CSV table of C-alpha atoms in Angstrom, one decimal:
chain,number,residue,atom,x,y,z
A,224,MET,CA,-54.3,28.0,12.8
A,225,SER,CA,-51.2,26.2,11.7
A,226,PHE,CA,-52.8,23.3,9.9
A,227,THR,CA,-56.2,21.8,9.0
A,228,VAL,CA,-57.7,18.4,10.1
A,229,ALA,CA,-60.8,16.9,8.4
A,230,ILE,CA,-62.8,14.2,10.3
A,231,ILE,CA,-64.2,11.7,7.8
A,232,GLY,CA,-66.1,8.5,8.1
A,233,ARG,CA,-69.4,6.8,7.4
A,234,PRO,CA,-72.5,7.9,9.4
A,235,ASN,CA,-72.7,7.5,13.2
A,236,VAL,CA,-69.1,6.6,14.0
A,237,GLY,CA,-68.6,9.6,16.3
A,238,LYS,CA,-67.2,12.3,14.1
A,239,SER,CA,-69.2,15.1,15.7
A,240,THR,CA,-68.4,13.8,19.2
A,241,LEU,CA,-64.7,14.0,18.3
A,242,PHE,CA,-65.1,17.4,16.8
A,243,ASN,CA,-66.7,18.7,20.0
A,244,ARG,CA,-64.0,17.1,22.1
A,245,LEU,CA,-61.3,18.8,20.0
A,246,VAL,CA,-62.8,22.3,20.0
A,247,GLY,CA,-63.8,22.0,23.7
A,248,LYS,CA,-67.4,23.0,23.1
A,249,LYS,CA,-70.6,21.3,22.0
A,250,LEU,CA,-70.8,23.1,18.7
A,251,ALA,CA,-72.0,20.1,16.6
A,252,LEU,CA,-75.3,18.3,17.3
A,253,VAL,CA,-74.8,14.7,18.5
A,254,ASP,CA,-77.4,12.0,18.5
A,255,ASP,CA,-77.6,8.3,18.0
A,256,THR,CA,-79.6,8.9,14.8
A,257,PRO,CA,-77.3,8.5,11.7
A,258,GLY,CA,-76.9,11.5,9.4
A,259,VAL,CA,-77.4,14.4,11.9
A,260,THR,CA,-74.5,16.3,10.4
A,261,ARG,CA,-75.1,17.5,6.9
A,262,ASP,CA,-72.9,20.6,6.3
A,263,ARG,CA,-69.2,20.7,7.1
A,264,ARG,CA,-68.5,22.6,10.3
A,265,GLU,CA,-65.2,24.3,11.1
A,266,GLY,CA,-63.8,25.1,14.6
A,267,ASP,CA,-60.6,26.1,16.3
A,268,ALA,CA,-59.2,22.9,18.0
A,269,ARG,CA,-56.6,22.3,20.6
A,270,ILE,CA,-54.9,19.3,22.2
A,271,GLY,CA,-52.4,20.5,24.8
A,272,SER,CA,-50.1,23.1,23.1
A,273,LEU,CA,-51.1,22.0,19.6
A,274,LYS,CA,-53.6,24.3,17.9
A,275,PHE,CA,-55.2,23.6,14.5
A,276,LYS,CA,-58.4,24.0,12.5
A,277,VAL,CA,-60.8,21.0,12.5
A,278,ILE,CA,-63.6,20.3,10.0
A,279,ASP,CA,-66.5,18.0,10.9
A,280,THR,CA,-68.1,16.4,7.9
A,281,ALA,CA,-71.3,14.6,7.0
A,282,GLY,CA,-71.3,10.8,7.0
A,283,LEU,CA,-70.0,9.5,3.7
A,284,GLU,CA,-72.7,8.2,1.5
A,285,GLU,CA,-72.5,6.3,-1.8
A,286,ALA,CA,-74.3,9.0,-3.8
A,287,PHE,CA,-73.0,11.0,-6.8
A,288,ASP,CA,-76.2,12.7,-8.0
A,289,ASP,CA,-77.8,16.0,-6.9
A,290,SER,CA,-79.7,14.4,-4.1
A,291,LEU,CA,-79.2,15.5,-0.5
A,292,GLU,CA,-76.8,12.7,0.1
A,293,GLY,CA,-74.9,13.6,-3.1
A,294,ARG,CA,-74.6,17.2,-2.0
A,295,MET,CA,-73.4,16.2,1.4
A,296,ARG,CA,-70.7,14.0,-0.2
A,297,ARG,CA,-69.5,17.0,-2.2
A,298,GLN,CA,-69.2,19.0,1.0
A,299,THR,CA,-67.0,16.2,2.4
A,300,GLU,CA,-64.9,16.2,-0.8
A,301,ALA,CA,-64.3,19.9,-0.3
A,302,ALA,CA,-63.2,19.3,3.2
A,303,LEU,CA,-60.8,16.7,2.0
A,304,ALA,CA,-59.3,19.1,-0.5
A,305,GLU,CA,-58.8,21.7,2.2
A,306,ALA,CA,-57.2,19.4,4.8
A,307,ASP,CA,-53.5,18.9,5.6
A,308,VAL,CA,-54.4,15.6,7.3
A,309,VAL,CA,-57.5,13.4,7.5
A,310,LEU,CA,-58.8,11.5,10.5
A,311,MET,CA,-60.8,8.5,9.2
A,312,LEU,CA,-63.1,7.2,11.9
A,313,TYR,CA,-64.7,3.8,12.2
A,314,ASP,CA,-66.7,2.2,15.0
A,315,ALA,CA,-64.5,-0.3,16.9
A,316,ARG,CA,-67.5,-1.8,18.5
A,317,ILE,CA,-69.1,-2.8,15.2
A,318,GLY,CA,-65.8,-3.5,13.4
A,319,VAL,CA,-64.8,-2.7,9.9
A,320,SER,CA,-67.8,-2.6,7.6
A,321,PRO,CA,-67.9,-2.9,3.8
A,322,LEU,CA,-68.7,0.8,3.7
A,323,ASP,CA,-65.6,1.6,5.7
A,324,LYS,CA,-63.6,-0.5,3.2
A,325,HIS,CA,-65.2,1.3,0.2
A,326,PHE,CA,-64.5,4.8,1.6
A,327,ALA,CA,-60.9,3.9,2.7
A,328,GLY,CA,-60.2,3.0,-0.9
A,329,TRP,CA,-61.6,6.4,-2.0
A,330,ILE,CA,-59.5,8.3,0.6
A,331,ARG,CA,-56.3,6.3,-0.3
A,332,LYS,CA,-56.5,7.8,-3.8
A,333,SER,CA,-56.1,11.3,-2.5
A,334,SER,CA,-52.6,12.8,-1.7
A,335,VAL,CA,-53.7,13.9,1.8
A,336,PRO,CA,-52.1,12.0,4.8
A,337,VAL,CA,-54.6,9.8,6.7
A,338,ILE,CA,-54.7,8.7,10.3
A,339,LEU,CA,-57.0,5.8,10.9
A,340,VAL,CA,-58.9,6.2,14.2
A,341,ALA,CA,-60.8,3.4,15.9
A,342,ASN,CA,-63.5,5.2,17.9
A,343,LYS,CA,-65.6,4.0,20.9
A,344,CYS,CA,-62.7,2.1,22.5
A,345,GLU,CA,-63.6,2.9,26.1
A,346,GLY,CA,-63.6,-0.6,27.4
A,347,LYS,CA,-61.6,-3.8,26.9
A,348,GLU,CA,-64.6,-5.7,25.6
A,349,ALA,CA,-65.4,-2.9,23.1
A,350,HIS,CA,-61.8,-2.6,22.0
A,351,GLY,CA,-61.5,-6.2,20.9
A,352,ASP,CA,-59.1,-7.1,18.1
A,353,LEU,CA,-58.2,-4.1,15.9
A,354,SER,CA,-56.1,-6.2,13.5
A,355,GLU,CA,-59.0,-6.3,11.0
A,356,ALA,CA,-58.5,-2.6,10.5
A,357,TYR,CA,-55.2,-3.2,8.6
A,358,ALA,CA,-57.4,-4.4,5.7
A,359,LEU,CA,-58.3,-0.8,5.1
A,360,GLY,CA,-54.8,-0.1,3.9
A,361,LEU,CA,-54.4,3.0,6.1
A,362,GLY,CA,-51.8,1.7,8.6
A,363,GLU,CA,-52.1,1.0,12.3
A,364,PRO,CA,-55.4,2.2,13.9
A,365,LEU,CA,-55.3,4.6,16.8
A,366,PRO,CA,-57.8,3.5,19.6
A,367,ILE,CA,-59.7,6.4,21.2
A,368,SER,CA,-62.9,7.2,22.9
A,369,ALA,CA,-64.1,10.6,21.7
A,370,GLU,CA,-66.9,10.6,24.3
A,371,HIS,CA,-64.6,10.0,27.2
A,372,GLY,CA,-61.5,11.8,25.9
A,373,GLU,CA,-59.3,8.7,25.9
A,374,GLY,CA,-56.4,8.5,23.4
A,375,MET,CA,-56.0,12.2,23.0
A,376,GLY,CA,-52.4,12.1,24.0
A,377,GLU,CA,-51.6,9.6,21.3
A,378,LEU,CA,-53.6,11.7,18.8
A,379,PHE,CA,-51.4,14.7,19.8
A,380,ASP,CA,-48.3,12.7,18.9
A,381,LEU,CA,-49.6,11.7,15.5
A,382,LEU,CA,-50.8,15.3,14.7
A,383,LEU,CA,-47.7,17.1,15.9
A,384,PRO,CA,-45.7,16.5,12.7
A,385,PHE,CA,-48.2,18.5,10.8
A,386,GLU,CA,-47.7,21.6,12.9
A,387,LYS,CA,-46.3,24.3,10.6
A,388,GLU,CA,-43.9,27.0,11.6
A,389,GLN,CA,-45.5,30.3,10.7
A,390,VAL,CA,-42.2,32.0,10.1
A,391,GLU,CA,-41.5,29.6,7.2
A,392,ASP,CA,-44.4,31.0,5.2
A,393,ILE,CA,-42.2,34.1,4.6
A,394,PRO,CA,-39.6,33.6,1.9
A,395,ALA,CA,-36.1,33.3,3.4
A,396,LYS,CA,-34.8,36.4,1.5
A,397,GLU,CA,-37.7,38.6,2.8
A,398,ARG,CA,-36.8,38.0,6.4
A,399,PRO,CA,-33.4,39.1,7.8
A,400,LEU,CA,-30.9,36.4,8.6
A,401,HIS,CA,-29.8,36.9,12.2
A,402,LEU,CA,-26.0,36.6,12.1
A,403,ALA,CA,-24.0,36.8,15.4
A,404,ILE,CA,-20.2,37.4,15.5
A,405,VAL,CA,-18.8,35.9,18.7
A,406,GLY,CA,-15.4,35.0,20.1
A,407,ARG,CA,-12.8,35.7,22.7
A,408,PRO,CA,-11.7,39.3,23.4
A,409,ASN,CA,-9.4,40.9,20.8
A,410,ALA,CA,-10.1,38.2,18.2
A,411,GLY,CA,-11.0,40.9,15.7
A,412,LYS,CA,-14.8,40.7,15.7
A,413,SER,CA,-15.6,44.4,15.4
A,414,THR,CA,-12.9,44.8,12.7
A,415,LEU,CA,-14.5,42.0,10.8
A,416,VAL,CA,-17.9,43.6,11.0
A,417,ASN,CA,-16.6,47.0,9.8
A,418,LYS,CA,-14.9,45.3,6.8
A,419,LEU,CA,-18.0,43.4,5.9
A,420,ILE,CA,-20.3,46.4,5.8
A,421,GLY,CA,-17.6,48.7,4.3
A,422,GLU,CA,-17.6,51.4,7.0
A,423,ASP,CA,-16.1,52.1,10.4
A,424,ARG,CA,-19.4,51.4,12.2
A,425,LEU,CA,-18.0,49.9,15.3
A,426,LEU,CA,-15.2,51.1,17.6
A,427,THR,CA,-12.0,49.0,17.3
A,428,GLY,CA,-8.6,49.1,18.8
A,429,PRO,CA,-5.7,46.9,20.0
A,430,GLU,CA,-7.1,46.8,23.6
A,431,ALA,CA,-9.1,43.8,24.6
A,432,GLY,CA,-12.7,44.3,25.5
A,433,VAL,CA,-13.4,47.5,23.5
A,434,THR,CA,-16.9,46.3,22.7
A,435,ARG,CA,-19.2,46.0,25.7
A,436,ASP,CA,-22.7,45.9,24.3
A,437,SER,CA,-24.1,43.7,21.5
A,438,ILE,CA,-24.3,46.1,18.5
A,439,SER,CA,-26.8,45.3,15.8
A,440,VAL,CA,-26.3,46.4,12.1
A,441,GLU,CA,-28.9,46.0,9.4
A,442,TRP,CA,-27.3,45.0,6.1
A,443,GLU,CA,-27.9,43.2,2.8
A,444,PHE,CA,-25.7,40.8,0.8
A,445,GLU,CA,-26.7,39.4,-2.6
A,446,GLY,CA,-30.3,40.2,-2.0
A,447,GLN,CA,-30.4,38.5,1.4
A,448,LYS,CA,-31.3,40.9,4.3
A,449,ILE,CA,-28.9,40.3,7.2
A,450,LYS,CA,-29.1,41.5,10.8
A,451,LEU,CA,-25.5,41.5,11.9
A,452,VAL,CA,-24.8,41.5,15.6
A,453,ASP,CA,-21.3,42.1,17.0
A,454,THR,CA,-20.9,40.9,20.6
A,455,ALA,CA,-18.5,41.5,23.5
A,456,GLY,CA,-15.6,39.1,23.8
A,457,ILE,CA,-16.3,36.1,26.1
A,458,ARG,CA,-13.6,34.9,28.4
A,459,ARG,CA,-13.6,31.9,30.7
A,460,ARG,CA,-16.1,32.3,33.5
A,461,ALA,CA,-13.4,32.0,36.2
A,462,ARG,CA,-11.7,35.1,34.7
A,463,VAL,CA,-14.9,37.2,34.6
A,464,GLN,CA,-14.9,39.2,37.8
A,465,LYS,CA,-16.2,42.7,37.2
A,466,LYS,CA,-20.0,43.2,37.2
A,467,LEU,CA,-19.9,45.1,33.8
A,468,GLU,CA,-18.0,42.2,32.1
A,469,LYS,CA,-20.5,39.7,33.5
A,470,LEU,CA,-23.4,41.7,32.0
A,471,SER,CA,-21.6,41.9,28.7
A,472,VAL,CA,-21.0,38.1,28.6
A,473,ALA,CA,-24.6,37.4,29.5
A,474,ASP,CA,-25.7,39.7,26.7
A,475,SER,CA,-23.4,37.9,24.2
A,476,LEU,CA,-24.9,34.5,25.3
A,477,ARG,CA,-28.4,35.9,24.8
A,478,VAL,CA,-27.5,37.0,21.3
A,479,ILE,CA,-26.3,33.4,20.4
A,480,LYS,CA,-29.7,32.1,21.6
A,481,MET,CA,-31.5,34.6,19.3
A,482,ALA,CA,-29.2,34.1,16.3
A,483,GLU,CA,-29.7,31.7,13.3
A,484,VAL,CA,-26.1,31.5,12.1
A,485,VAL,CA,-23.1,32.2,14.4
A,486,VAL,CA,-19.6,33.0,13.2
A,487,LEU,CA,-17.0,32.1,15.8
A,488,VAL,CA,-13.9,34.2,15.3
A,489,LEU,CA,-10.6,32.6,16.2
A,490,ASP,CA,-7.2,34.2,16.5
A,491,ALA,CA,-4.9,32.3,14.2
A,492,ASP,CA,-2.0,32.8,16.6
A,493,VAL,CA,-3.9,30.9,19.4
A,494,PRO,CA,-6.6,28.9,17.7
A,495,PHE,CA,-9.1,26.9,19.6
A,496,GLU,CA,-8.4,27.4,23.2
A,497,LYS,CA,-10.7,25.7,25.7
A,498,GLN,CA,-13.0,28.8,25.7
A,499,ASP,CA,-13.4,28.6,21.9
A,500,LEU,CA,-14.5,25.0,22.2
A,501,THR,CA,-16.9,25.9,25.0
A,502,LEU,CA,-18.4,28.7,22.8
A,503,ALA,CA,-18.7,26.4,19.8
A,504,SER,CA,-20.4,23.7,21.9
A,505,HIS,CA,-22.8,26.3,23.3
A,506,VAL,CA,-23.8,27.4,19.8
A,507,ILE,CA,-24.6,23.8,18.8
A,508,ASP,CA,-26.5,23.1,22.0
A,509,GLU,CA,-28.7,26.1,21.2
A,510,GLY,CA,-29.4,24.6,17.8
A,511,ARG,CA,-27.7,27.4,15.8
A,512,ALA,CA,-25.6,26.9,12.6
A,513,LEU,CA,-21.9,27.4,13.1
A,514,VAL,CA,-19.2,28.9,10.9
A,515,ILE,CA,-15.5,29.2,12.0
A,516,ALA,CA,-13.6,32.3,10.9
A,517,VAL,CA,-9.9,32.1,11.5
A,518,ASN,CA,-8.7,35.7,11.7
A,519,LYS,CA,-5.2,37.2,11.3
A,520,TRP,CA,-4.4,34.6,8.7
A,521,ASP,CA,-1.9,36.9,7.0
A,522,GLN,CA,0.3,36.8,10.1
A,523,THR,CA,0.3,33.0,10.3
A,524,LYS,CA,3.5,31.1,9.4
A,525,ASP,CA,2.7,27.4,9.6
A,526,ARG,CA,-0.8,27.5,8.1
A,527,ASN,CA,-1.1,23.8,7.4
A,528,ALA,CA,-0.4,23.0,11.0
A,529,VAL,CA,-2.9,25.5,12.3
A,530,LEU,CA,-5.7,24.2,10.0
A,531,LYS,CA,-4.9,20.6,11.0
A,532,HIS,CA,-5.1,21.6,14.7
A,533,ILE,CA,-8.5,23.3,14.2
A,534,ARG,CA,-10.0,20.4,12.3
A,535,ASP,CA,-8.7,17.9,14.8
A,536,LYS,CA,-10.2,19.9,17.6
A,537,LEU,CA,-13.5,20.1,15.8
A,538,GLN,CA,-13.6,16.3,15.2
A,539,ILE,CA,-12.7,15.4,18.8
A,540,SER,CA,-14.7,18.1,20.7
A,541,LEU,CA,-17.7,18.5,18.5
A,542,PRO,CA,-18.5,15.0,17.2
A,543,GLN,CA,-22.3,15.8,17.1
A,544,VAL,CA,-21.8,18.1,14.1
A,545,ARG,CA,-19.6,17.2,11.1
A,546,GLY,CA,-18.3,19.4,8.4
A,547,VAL,CA,-18.3,22.8,10.2
A,548,PRO,CA,-17.0,25.2,7.5
A,549,VAL,CA,-13.6,26.9,8.4
A,550,VAL,CA,-12.8,30.1,6.6
A,551,THR,CA,-9.4,31.7,6.8
A,552,LEU,CA,-9.2,35.5,6.5
A,553,SER,CA,-7.7,38.8,7.6
A,554,ALA,CA,-10.3,41.2,8.9
A,555,LEU,CA,-7.8,44.0,8.8
A,556,THR,CA,-6.8,43.7,5.1
A,557,GLY,CA,-10.0,42.0,3.9
A,558,ARG,CA,-8.1,39.1,2.4
A,559,GLY,CA,-10.2,35.9,2.2
A,560,LEU,CA,-13.3,37.9,3.3
A,561,GLU,CA,-15.2,37.0,0.1
A,562,LYS,CA,-15.4,33.4,1.2
A,563,LEU,CA,-17.2,34.1,4.5
A,564,LEU,CA,-20.7,35.2,3.6
A,565,PRO,CA,-21.2,32.6,0.8
A,566,LYS,CA,-20.5,29.9,3.5
A,567,VAL,CA,-22.9,31.6,5.9
A,568,LEU,CA,-25.7,31.6,3.3
A,569,GLN,CA,-24.9,28.0,2.4
A,570,ILE,CA,-25.1,26.8,6.0
A,571,TYR,CA,-28.2,28.9,6.5
A,572,GLU,CA,-29.9,27.1,3.6
A,573,ILE,CA,-29.1,23.7,5.1
A,574,TRP,CA,-30.3,24.9,8.6
A,575,ASN,CA,-33.7,25.7,6.9
A,576,LYS,CA,-33.8,22.4,5.0
A,577,ARG,CA,-37.0,20.3,4.8
A,578,ILE,CA,-37.3,16.7,3.7
A,579,SER,CA,-40.7,15.2,2.6
A,580,THR,CA,-42.2,12.5,4.7
A,581,ALA,CA,-42.3,10.1,1.8
A,582,LYS,CA,-38.7,10.5,0.9
A,583,LEU,CA,-37.7,10.3,4.6
A,584,ASN,CA,-39.5,7.0,5.2
A,585,ARG,CA,-38.0,5.4,2.1
A,586,TRP,CA,-34.7,6.3,3.5
A,587,LEU,CA,-35.7,5.1,7.0
A,588,GLU,CA,-36.7,1.7,5.5
A,589,LEU,CA,-33.2,1.2,4.1
A,590,MET,CA,-31.5,2.3,7.3
A,591,LEU,CA,-33.6,-0.2,9.3
A,592,GLU,CA,-32.7,-3.0,6.9
A,593,LYS,CA,-29.1,-2.2,7.1
A,594,HIS,CA,-29.0,-2.0,10.9
A,595,PRO,CA,-32.2,-3.1,12.7
A,596,PRO,CA,-33.2,-1.5,16.0
A,597,PRO,CA,-32.0,-3.4,19.2
A,598,MET,CA,-34.1,-5.8,21.2
A,599,ALA,CA,-36.2,-4.7,24.2
A,600,LYS,CA,-38.1,-7.1,26.5
A,601,GLY,CA,-37.2,-10.0,24.3
A,602,ARG,CA,-38.6,-8.4,21.1
A,603,ARG,CA,-37.2,-6.0,18.6
A,604,LEU,CA,-38.2,-2.4,18.9
A,605,LYS,CA,-40.6,-1.5,16.1
A,606,VAL,CA,-40.0,1.8,14.3
A,607,ARG,CA,-43.2,2.8,12.6
A,608,TYR,CA,-42.3,5.9,10.6
A,609,MET,CA,-40.4,9.2,10.7
A,610,THR,CA,-41.4,12.8,9.8
A,611,GLN,CA,-39.7,16.2,10.0
A,612,VAL,CA,-41.6,18.4,12.5
A,613,LYS,CA,-39.6,21.5,12.0
A,614,SER,CA,-36.5,23.0,10.5
A,615,ARG,CA,-34.2,25.7,12.0
A,616,PRO,CA,-32.5,23.3,12.9
A,617,PRO,CA,-33.8,20.2,11.2
A,618,THR,CA,-35.8,18.3,13.8
A,619,PHE,CA,-37.5,14.9,13.3
A,620,SER,CA,-40.0,12.8,15.2
A,621,LEU,CA,-39.5,9.0,15.1
A,622,PHE,CA,-42.7,7.1,15.9
A,623,MET,CA,-42.1,3.7,17.4
A,624,SER,CA,-43.5,1.0,19.6
A,625,SER,CA,-43.7,1.5,23.4
A,626,ARG,CA,-41.7,-1.6,24.4
A,627,GLY,CA,-38.6,0.3,25.3
A,628,GLU,CA,-36.4,3.3,24.7
A,629,LEU,CA,-34.2,3.7,21.6
A,630,PRO,CA,-30.5,3.8,22.7
A,631,GLU,CA,-28.6,7.0,22.1
A,632,SER,CA,-26.2,5.1,19.9
A,633,TYR,CA,-29.0,4.2,17.5
A,634,ILE,CA,-30.2,7.8,17.3
A,635,ARG,CA,-26.7,8.9,16.5
A,636,TYR,CA,-26.6,6.2,13.7
A,637,LEU,CA,-29.8,7.7,12.2
A,638,ILE,CA,-28.5,11.3,12.6
A,639,ASN,CA,-25.2,10.4,10.8
A,640,GLY,CA,-27.2,8.7,8.1
A,641,LEU,CA,-29.4,11.8,7.6
A,642,ARG,CA,-26.3,14.1,7.5
A,643,GLU,CA,-24.6,12.0,4.9
A,644,ASP,CA,-27.6,10.9,2.6
A,645,PHE,CA,-29.4,14.3,2.6
A,646,ASP,CA,-26.3,16.5,2.5
A,647,MET,CA,-26.7,18.3,5.8
A,648,PRO,CA,-23.2,19.0,7.2
A,649,ALA,CA,-22.4,21.3,10.0
A,650,VAL,CA,-25.9,22.0,11.4
A,651,PRO,CA,-27.4,20.4,14.5
A,652,ILE,CA,-29.9,17.6,13.7
A,653,ARG,CA,-32.4,16.5,16.4
A,654,ILE,CA,-34.4,13.3,16.5
A,655,TYR,CA,-37.0,12.8,19.2
A,656,PRO,CA,-38.4,9.2,19.6
A,657,ARG,CA,-42.1,9.1,20.3
A,658,THR,CA,-44.2,6.2,21.5
A,659,GLY,CA,-47.9,5.7,21.5
A,660,LYS,CA,-49.0,3.7,24.5
A,661,ASN,CA,-52.1,1.5,24.0
A,662,PRO,CA,-53.7,1.1,27.4
A,663,TYR,CA,-55.6,-2.0,26.3
A,664,VAL,CA,-52.7,-4.1,25.1
A,665,LYS,CA,-50.0,-5.5,27.2
A,666,ASP,CA,-46.5,-5.5,25.7
């Protein structure tokens, strides 16, 4: 399982009912008698596509000796230590009790993230006013009914940020970096690959379209394993007529989708034609990191004009990414080649970057103060918090009120702020606003 959730709360608030709901089976005994659960029970849980391990715990008791209650409490403490996130349940029908407040203070002292859950909210009269729950100091309560399965969609949204990418458990240098070399025909891609690996591994020549298949080469640079893939040249779709070339182009586009970093090779004599921009945009849309390699630089006369032209095109045509590295080189002579792979590794590191939730929300608070969200339905949109749900590329969930949609311009404002304040140039950054709809409260 990708992460672990512990369900904690005082006796008889519905912890075992929620546990059974999440695992999809009646594994835990459920009864109106308080204290039925004594040991902590583990199960494989699922909400939609989200899979995780869930731990059901005994009801928290104020006991620290070797009594049965004290031993039960130690089991709960062990579950808390093992968890990536805690669901603290309280009974919304009864309201917040002194025992709830006591144990909320205990949970707040731990470093584990906590989601406050108001259980038994299956009716308007039971739901009542949840505002008293803010006194627990655990944020906004999530109203659910574990018995009837209500609120599971909102719980999915709150747990999603804790999903871990299994691939990230492997150190970056132990897994190969998938590097694709793409460009128009005869830009010098195969010559570049041969010069990088130091042997004539790929067939080259002055004729356009020598490479037809995507050729993969295993390689290593400064301790980093690299899977280098040379692709067939990609022309404009209108010019691709023959079936074989269509297959080659489709294969090249597939390689881009599977790559992590893509080097777009340009011919310095004719830099950034429309097809080059289309390819660059496709790389960014696929969420890949992009490096521009300007080949045949030794044959270029007005170098300043060519560089200015390339940077202007990038700024105008790819505004969604800033700071795409541009490396000038000659694949034939090897001049300037020493600058390419350090840039690739640098951009790969940024593409894998993670930002802690605490640091991210301190930054978000400043961004909201500087430029508050717009109004919706007569009231300002409320942004609750932000968390990074994955890297490769950096992807964030922005949790907010359900009164209206966040405009695209405001999302761009946040993306530009992330790029500048956390030093993330050149890679795609994605922000997905998420709203939790409370069915019992009218906006």
